[in-house]
Every structure is written in structure tokens, then in C-alpha cells.
Short mmCIF file of C-alpha atoms in Angstrom, two decimals:
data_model
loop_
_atom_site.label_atom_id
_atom_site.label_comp_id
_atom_site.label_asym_id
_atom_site.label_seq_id
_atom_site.Cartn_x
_atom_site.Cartn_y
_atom_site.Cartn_z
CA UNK A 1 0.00 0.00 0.00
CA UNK A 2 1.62 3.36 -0.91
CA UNK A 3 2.44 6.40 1.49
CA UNK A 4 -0.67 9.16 1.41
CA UNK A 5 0.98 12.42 0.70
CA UNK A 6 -1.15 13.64 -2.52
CA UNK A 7 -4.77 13.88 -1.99
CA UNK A 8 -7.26 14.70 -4.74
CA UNK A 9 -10.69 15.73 -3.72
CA UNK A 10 -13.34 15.29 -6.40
CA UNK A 11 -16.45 17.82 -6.03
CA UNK A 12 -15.19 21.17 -4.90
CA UNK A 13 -18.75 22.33 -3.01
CA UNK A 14 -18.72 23.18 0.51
CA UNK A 15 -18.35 19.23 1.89
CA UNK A 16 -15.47 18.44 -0.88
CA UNK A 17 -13.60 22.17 0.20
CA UNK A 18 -13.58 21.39 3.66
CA UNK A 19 -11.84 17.97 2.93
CA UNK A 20 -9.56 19.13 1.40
CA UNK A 21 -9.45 22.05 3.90
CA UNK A 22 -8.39 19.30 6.51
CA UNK A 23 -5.92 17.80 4.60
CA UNK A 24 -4.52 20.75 3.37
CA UNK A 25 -4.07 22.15 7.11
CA UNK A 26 -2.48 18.87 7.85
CA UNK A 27 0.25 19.70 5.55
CA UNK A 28 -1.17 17.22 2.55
CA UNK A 29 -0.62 18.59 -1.48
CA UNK A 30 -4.53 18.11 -2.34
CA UNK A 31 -5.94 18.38 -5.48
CA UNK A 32 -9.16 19.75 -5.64
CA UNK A 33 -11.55 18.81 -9.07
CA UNK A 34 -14.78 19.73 -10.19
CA UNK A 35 -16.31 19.81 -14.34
CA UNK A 36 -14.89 23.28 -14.15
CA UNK A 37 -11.85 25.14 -13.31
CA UNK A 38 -13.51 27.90 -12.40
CA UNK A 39 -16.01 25.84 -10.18
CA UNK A 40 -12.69 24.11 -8.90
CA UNK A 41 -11.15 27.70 -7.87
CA UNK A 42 -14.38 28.43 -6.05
CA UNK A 43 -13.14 25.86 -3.49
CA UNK A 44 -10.17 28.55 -2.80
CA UNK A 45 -12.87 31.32 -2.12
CA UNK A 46 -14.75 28.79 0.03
CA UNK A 47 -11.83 27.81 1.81
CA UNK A 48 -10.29 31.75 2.37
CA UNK A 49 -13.25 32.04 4.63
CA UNK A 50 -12.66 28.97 6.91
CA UNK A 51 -9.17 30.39 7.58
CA UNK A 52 -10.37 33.50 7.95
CA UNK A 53 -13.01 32.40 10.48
CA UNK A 54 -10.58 30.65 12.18
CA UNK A 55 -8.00 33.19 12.40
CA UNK A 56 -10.48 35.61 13.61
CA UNK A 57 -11.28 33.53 16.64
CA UNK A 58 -7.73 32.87 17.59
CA UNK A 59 -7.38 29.16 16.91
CA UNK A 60 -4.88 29.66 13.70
CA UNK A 61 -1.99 31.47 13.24
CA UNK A 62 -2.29 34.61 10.47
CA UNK A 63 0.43 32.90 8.69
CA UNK A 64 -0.76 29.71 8.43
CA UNK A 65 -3.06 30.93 5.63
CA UNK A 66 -1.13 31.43 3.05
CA UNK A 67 0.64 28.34 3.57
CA UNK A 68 -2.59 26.12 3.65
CA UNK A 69 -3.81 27.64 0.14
CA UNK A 70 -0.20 26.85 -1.45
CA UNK A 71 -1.23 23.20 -1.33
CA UNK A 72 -4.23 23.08 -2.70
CA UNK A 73 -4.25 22.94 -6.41
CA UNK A 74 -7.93 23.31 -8.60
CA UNK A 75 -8.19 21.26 -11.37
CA UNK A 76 -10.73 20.18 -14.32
CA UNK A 77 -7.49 18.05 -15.86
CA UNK A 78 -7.30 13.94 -15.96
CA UNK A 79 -3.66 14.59 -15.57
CA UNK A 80 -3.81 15.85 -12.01
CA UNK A 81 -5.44 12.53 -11.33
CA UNK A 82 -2.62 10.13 -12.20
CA UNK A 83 0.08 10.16 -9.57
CA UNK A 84 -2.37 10.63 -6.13
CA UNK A 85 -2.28 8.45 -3.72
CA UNK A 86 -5.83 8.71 -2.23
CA UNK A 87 -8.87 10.15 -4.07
CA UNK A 88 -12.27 11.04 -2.10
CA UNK A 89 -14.91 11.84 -3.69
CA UNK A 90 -17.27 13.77 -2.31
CA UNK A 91 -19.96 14.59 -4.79
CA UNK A 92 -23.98 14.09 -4.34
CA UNK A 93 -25.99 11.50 -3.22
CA UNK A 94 -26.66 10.12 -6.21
CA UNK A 95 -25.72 6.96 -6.79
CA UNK A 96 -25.48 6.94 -10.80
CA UNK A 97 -23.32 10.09 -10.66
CA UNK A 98 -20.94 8.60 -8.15
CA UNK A 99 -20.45 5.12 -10.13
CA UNK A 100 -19.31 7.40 -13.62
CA UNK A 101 -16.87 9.48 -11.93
CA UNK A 102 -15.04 6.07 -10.42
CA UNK A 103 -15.55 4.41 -13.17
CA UNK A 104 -13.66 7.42 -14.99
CA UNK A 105 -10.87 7.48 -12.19
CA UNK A 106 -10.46 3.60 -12.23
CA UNK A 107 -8.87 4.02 -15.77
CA UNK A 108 -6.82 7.10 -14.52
CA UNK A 109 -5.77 6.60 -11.60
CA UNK A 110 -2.61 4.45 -10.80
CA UNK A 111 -3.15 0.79 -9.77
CA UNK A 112 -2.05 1.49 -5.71
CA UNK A 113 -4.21 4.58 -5.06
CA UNK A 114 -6.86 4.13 -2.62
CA UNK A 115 -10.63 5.03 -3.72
CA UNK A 116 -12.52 6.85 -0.82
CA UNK A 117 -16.25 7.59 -1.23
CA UNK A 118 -17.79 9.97 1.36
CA UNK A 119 -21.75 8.88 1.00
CA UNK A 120 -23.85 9.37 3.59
CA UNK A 121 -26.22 6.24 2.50
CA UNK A 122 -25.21 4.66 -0.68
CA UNK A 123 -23.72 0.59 -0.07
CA UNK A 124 -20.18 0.81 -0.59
CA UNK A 125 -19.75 -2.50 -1.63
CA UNK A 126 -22.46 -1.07 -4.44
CA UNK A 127 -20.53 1.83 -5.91
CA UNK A 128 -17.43 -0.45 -5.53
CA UNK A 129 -18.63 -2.48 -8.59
CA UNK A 130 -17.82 0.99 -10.93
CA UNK A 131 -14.08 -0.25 -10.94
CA UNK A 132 -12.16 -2.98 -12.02
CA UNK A 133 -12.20 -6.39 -9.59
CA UNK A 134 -8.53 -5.62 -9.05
CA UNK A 135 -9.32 -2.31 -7.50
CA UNK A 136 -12.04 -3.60 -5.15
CA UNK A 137 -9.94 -3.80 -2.23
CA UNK A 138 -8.63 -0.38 -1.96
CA UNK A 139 -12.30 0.85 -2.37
CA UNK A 140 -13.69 2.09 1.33
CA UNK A 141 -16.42 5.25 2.67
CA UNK A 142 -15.24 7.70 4.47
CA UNK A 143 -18.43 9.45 5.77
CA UNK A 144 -17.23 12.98 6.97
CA UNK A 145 -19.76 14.88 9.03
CA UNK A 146 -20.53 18.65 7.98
CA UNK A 147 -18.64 21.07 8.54
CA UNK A 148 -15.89 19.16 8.36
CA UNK A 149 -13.55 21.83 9.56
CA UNK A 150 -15.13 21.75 13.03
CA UNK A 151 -16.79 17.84 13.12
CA UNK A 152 -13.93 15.05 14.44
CA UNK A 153 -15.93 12.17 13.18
CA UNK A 154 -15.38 10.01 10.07
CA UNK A 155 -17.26 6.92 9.74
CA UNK A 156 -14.68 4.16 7.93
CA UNK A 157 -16.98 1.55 5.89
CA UNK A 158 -15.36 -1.31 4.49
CA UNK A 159 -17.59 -3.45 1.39
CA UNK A 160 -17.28 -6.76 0.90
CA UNK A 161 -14.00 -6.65 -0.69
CA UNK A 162 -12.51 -3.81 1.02
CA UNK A 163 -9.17 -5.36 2.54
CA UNK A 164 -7.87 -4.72 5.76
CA UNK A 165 -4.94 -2.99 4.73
CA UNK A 166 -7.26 -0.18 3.31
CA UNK A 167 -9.07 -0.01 5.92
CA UNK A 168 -6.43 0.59 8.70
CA UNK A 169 -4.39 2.74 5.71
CA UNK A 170 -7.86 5.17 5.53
CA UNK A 171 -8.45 4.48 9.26
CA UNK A 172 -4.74 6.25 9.88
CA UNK A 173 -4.90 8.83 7.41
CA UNK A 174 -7.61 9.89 9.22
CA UNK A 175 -6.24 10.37 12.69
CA UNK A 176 -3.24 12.04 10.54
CA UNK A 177 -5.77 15.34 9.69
CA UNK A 178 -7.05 15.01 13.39
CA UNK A 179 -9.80 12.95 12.99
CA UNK A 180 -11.61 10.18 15.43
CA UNK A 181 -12.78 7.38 12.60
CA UNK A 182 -14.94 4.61 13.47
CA UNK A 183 -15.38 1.27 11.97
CA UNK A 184 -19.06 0.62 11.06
CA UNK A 185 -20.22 -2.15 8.91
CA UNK A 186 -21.68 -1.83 4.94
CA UNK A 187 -25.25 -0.97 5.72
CA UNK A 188 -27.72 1.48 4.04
CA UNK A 189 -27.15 4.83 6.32
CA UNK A 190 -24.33 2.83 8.09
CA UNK A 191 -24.20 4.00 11.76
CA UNK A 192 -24.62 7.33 12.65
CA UNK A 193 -27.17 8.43 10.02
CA UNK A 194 -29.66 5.53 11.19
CA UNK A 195 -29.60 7.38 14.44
CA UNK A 196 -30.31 10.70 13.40
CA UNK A 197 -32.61 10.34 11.11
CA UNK A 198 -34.77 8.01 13.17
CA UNK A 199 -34.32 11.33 15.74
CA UNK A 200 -35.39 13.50 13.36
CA UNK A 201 -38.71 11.34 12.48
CA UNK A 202 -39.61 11.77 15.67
CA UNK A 203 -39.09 15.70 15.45
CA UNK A 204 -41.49 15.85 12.21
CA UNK A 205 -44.17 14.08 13.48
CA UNK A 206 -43.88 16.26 17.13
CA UNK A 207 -43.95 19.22 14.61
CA UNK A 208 -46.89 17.95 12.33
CA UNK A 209 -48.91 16.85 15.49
CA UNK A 210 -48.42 20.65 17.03
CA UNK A 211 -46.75 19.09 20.05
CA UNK A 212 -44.02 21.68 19.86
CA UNK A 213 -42.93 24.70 17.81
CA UNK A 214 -39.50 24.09 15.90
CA UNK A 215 -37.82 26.86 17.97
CA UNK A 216 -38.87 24.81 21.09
CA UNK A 217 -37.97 21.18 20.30
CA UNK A 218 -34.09 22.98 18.89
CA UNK A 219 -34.01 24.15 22.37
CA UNK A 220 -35.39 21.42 23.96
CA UNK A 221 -32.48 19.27 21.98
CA UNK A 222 -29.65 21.46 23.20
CA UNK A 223 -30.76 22.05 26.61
CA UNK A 224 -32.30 19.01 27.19
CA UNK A 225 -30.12 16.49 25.65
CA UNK A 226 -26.85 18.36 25.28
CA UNK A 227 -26.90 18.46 21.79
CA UNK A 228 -24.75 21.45 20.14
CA UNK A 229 -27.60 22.49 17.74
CA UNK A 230 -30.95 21.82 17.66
CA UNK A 231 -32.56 19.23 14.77
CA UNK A 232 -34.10 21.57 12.72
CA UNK A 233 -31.47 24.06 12.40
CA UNK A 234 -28.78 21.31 11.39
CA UNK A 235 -31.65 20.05 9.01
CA UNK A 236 -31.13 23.62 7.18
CA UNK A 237 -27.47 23.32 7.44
CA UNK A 238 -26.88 20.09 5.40
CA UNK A 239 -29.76 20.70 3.32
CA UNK A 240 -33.94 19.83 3.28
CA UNK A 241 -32.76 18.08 -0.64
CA UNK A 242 -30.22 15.75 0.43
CA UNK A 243 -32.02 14.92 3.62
CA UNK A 244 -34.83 13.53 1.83
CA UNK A 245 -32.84 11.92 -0.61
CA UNK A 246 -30.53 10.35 2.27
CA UNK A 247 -34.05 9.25 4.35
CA UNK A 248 -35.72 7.34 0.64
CA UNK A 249 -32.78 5.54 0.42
CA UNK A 250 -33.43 4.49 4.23
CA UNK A 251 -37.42 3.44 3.33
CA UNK A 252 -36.13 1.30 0.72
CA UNK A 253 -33.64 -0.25 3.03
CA UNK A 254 -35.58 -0.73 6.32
CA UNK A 255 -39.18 0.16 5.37
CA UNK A 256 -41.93 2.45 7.58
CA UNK A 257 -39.74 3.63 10.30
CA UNK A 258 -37.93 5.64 7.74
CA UNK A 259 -40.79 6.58 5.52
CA UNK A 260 -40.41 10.10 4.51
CA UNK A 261 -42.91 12.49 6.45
CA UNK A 262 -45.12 15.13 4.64
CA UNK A 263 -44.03 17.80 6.34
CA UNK A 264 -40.41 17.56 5.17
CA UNK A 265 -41.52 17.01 1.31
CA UNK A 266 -43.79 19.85 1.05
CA UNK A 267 -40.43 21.99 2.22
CA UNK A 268 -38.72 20.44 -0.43
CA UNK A 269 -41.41 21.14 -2.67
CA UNK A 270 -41.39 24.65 -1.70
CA UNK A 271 -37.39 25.12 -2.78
CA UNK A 272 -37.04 25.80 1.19
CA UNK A 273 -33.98 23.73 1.52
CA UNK A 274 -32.31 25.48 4.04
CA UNK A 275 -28.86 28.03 4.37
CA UNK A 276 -27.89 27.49 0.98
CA UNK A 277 -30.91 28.81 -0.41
CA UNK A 278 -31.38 31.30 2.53
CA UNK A 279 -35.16 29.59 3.69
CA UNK A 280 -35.78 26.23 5.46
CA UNK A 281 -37.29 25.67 8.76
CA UNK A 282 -35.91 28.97 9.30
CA UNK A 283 -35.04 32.14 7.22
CA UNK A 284 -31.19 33.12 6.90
#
């Protein structure tokens, strides 16, 4: 298994920029890709802000910043892709999409690299299929949890194939960018995501049955269970869209308990998807 020290990130949105945000501060050379350089650059705009945001409250040097943006690269080029030793791509939930771009790397990438898929839902042992039965084994998830700048934990999935040597090699690269990975098994919604989302079931149906206000069961969460934000404002952080995507995927898996509620698809339906769009359960 080769030595991680050149990263490519594929997807340069906010979850892909704070990847390679983390790497990046660890002292990693990270490529950053997306269909367009200019998209690609965006990541550099994105990730100004984190260091400015953490400069601003004292936990980074001034200095550091210019030093962290030297070593990430943008990139639309199939060239940048050949001589990494770990790609993660970090793209959306959707599964179709995922399975062309690995399929694309497979035949770019070279034979040692290891194949990292942050999903939040999809079977890894599923999207593994989009490369070549050699590569198999160095294909794992690495679920990061948003934002990645501040959040310590990454979920490590291994599929069927996934050897153990990729495993512990992701498992240790992730400690190296000071993060706490966990092993969970190949599931639909693998660990963590079965338990908030079964949490957050619970807060629709409080919501639709007028039990409590949204303001009231955020507070309730943080005060009550010690949570650091409330459901319904990290609902509008990592988007109304991809939760509903993330909680189908979960029906079709494990049936009722994870059936969709109203409440959330006529938000959806509405274009009230949260931060990014300025209106969800709140307005921004």
C-alpha cells in the first residue's frame, strides 16, 4: 500500500472544500476537481473564509493561511489525477453520478491509489462495482460529518471486498488530519445516520402533530439532551434536498420507520432547503 501524501478531492462544493481544507491544514498537497476550473477555484474562495473564520477567533496562526492555500491545487485536468495516492470523492448523493466518476478514475488513476467515497447512505460494496475487480480492495467510505472543519468524526466503511490494509491505511490517514474514525459495517445509512434520522422522524411528526414549535424542540435538543444544535437548524445546514434523498434511500432499506414524512416534502417542494438557499425551517 503506498504512502498518502497527494490527496485529490473530487467535487469542490462546501463538503469536498472542507476535505480538502483538513488535509490541506495537515500539511497534505490536495488536489481539488470539479467539471470546471472555475467551479474548482471556487473551493479557494470557500476555503479563504474557513481560515479567515478561524484566524479571527484565535485558533490559527495569520500565517498559516497562506501556507494552507499553497497546497491546494484546482483542477478540471485527468492529468492531475494520475500520480495521487488517495482520491475522495465527495460529490452528491446520487448513486449513478458517483459510479461514472469512479468508473472514470479507475482508468486514470494508478493501480495502488486508494478510492474513498464519502456517502452518507449509498452501499459501498455497491458503488465499488464501478471499478475494475482488481481495484475492489482499496475501495472504502469515508463518511465525513458537515462542517468538516469543526466535526472530528469520520465513519470508515469497508464493502465486501474492502481489505484490511485499506481499511487501517484510511483508518490512519484519518487520525493524521485530526480525525476520530470509526469502523461501522456496509449498511444502508451505516451508523450514525440511522440514528439521526430516526431522531429526526420523531421531530417531524412532534412538529406535524403541534406538540411543539420548531424553535422549542431545537431548544429542547440542546438544553435538554446536550446536543450542540438543535434538529431543525442542522436540518437547514446540510440541506432539506439531500435529507430527503438520504431518508428514501433508508425506506427502501428498512421500510416504515424511515418513511419520509409530509411535512419535510412539502419543504422540499417549496425550494425551502435550508442556508444554501437562505429559507428552510428557518429564514437566513
Amino acid at each position: 500500500m503506498c504512502k498518502i501524501d497527494q490527496i485529490a478531492v473530487i467535487g469542490a462544493g462546501m463538503m469536498g472544500t472542507e476535505i480538502a481544507y483538513c488535509f490541506a491544514l495537515a500539511g497534505k498537497k490536495v488536489v481539488i476537481r470539479d467539471q470546471s476550473l472555475d467551479l474548482a477555484r471556487n473551493a479557494l474562495t470557500l476555503m479563504e473564509k474557513i481560515l479567515d473564520k478561524g484566524i479571527n477567533k484565535g485558533k490559527l496562526e495569520p500565517e498559516r493561511k497562506e501556507a494552507v492555500l499553497t497546497l491546494v491545487s484546482p483542477s478540471d485536468s485527468d492529468d492531475d489525477m494520475q500520480n495521487v495516492d488517495l482520491v475522495v470523492e465527495a460529490v452528491f448523493e446520487d448513486e449513478q453520478l458517483k459510479k461514472q466518476i469512479w468508473a472514470n478514475l479507475d482508468a486514470l488513476c494508478k493501480p495502488e491509489c486508494i478510492f474513498a467515497t464519502n456517502t452518507s447512505s449509498i452501499p459501498i460494496t455497491r458503488l465499488a462495482t464501478s471499478v475494475c475487480s482488481e481495484r475492489r480492495g482499496q475501495f472504502v467510505g469515508a463518511h465525513f460529518f458537515s462542517p468538516v472543519s469543526v466535526m472530528k468524526l469520520v465513519e470508515v466503511i469497508t464493502g465486501l471486498e474492502t481489505t484490511e490494509e485499506t481499511a487501517e491505511a484510511m483508518m490512519e490517514c484519518c487520525r493524521a488530519i485530526d480525525k476520530v474514525p470509526i469502523r461501522v459495517k456496509d449498511v444502508p445509512g451505516f451508523a450514525v445516520n440511522r440514528i439521526l434520522h430516526a431522531m429526526w422522524m420523531e421531530c417531524y411528526r412532534l412538529l406535524e402533530e403541534g406538540v411543539a414549535t420548531i424553535e422549542d424542540i431545537d431548544t429542547g435538543c440542546k438544553l435538554g439532551l446536550g446536543h450542540p444544535i438543535g434538529p431543525y437548524a442542522l436540518m437547514d445546514l446540510t440541506s432539506n434536498s439531500l435529507n430527503l434523498q438520504i431518508q428514501e434511500i433508508l425506506f427502501n432499506a428498512y421500510g416504515e420507520r424511515f418513511k419520509p414524512r409530509p411535512v419535510l416534502r412539502q419543504k422540499v417542494d417549496a425550494n425551502h432547503l435550508g442556508r444554501k438557499v437562505g429559507h428552510g425551517w428557518y429564514t437566513y
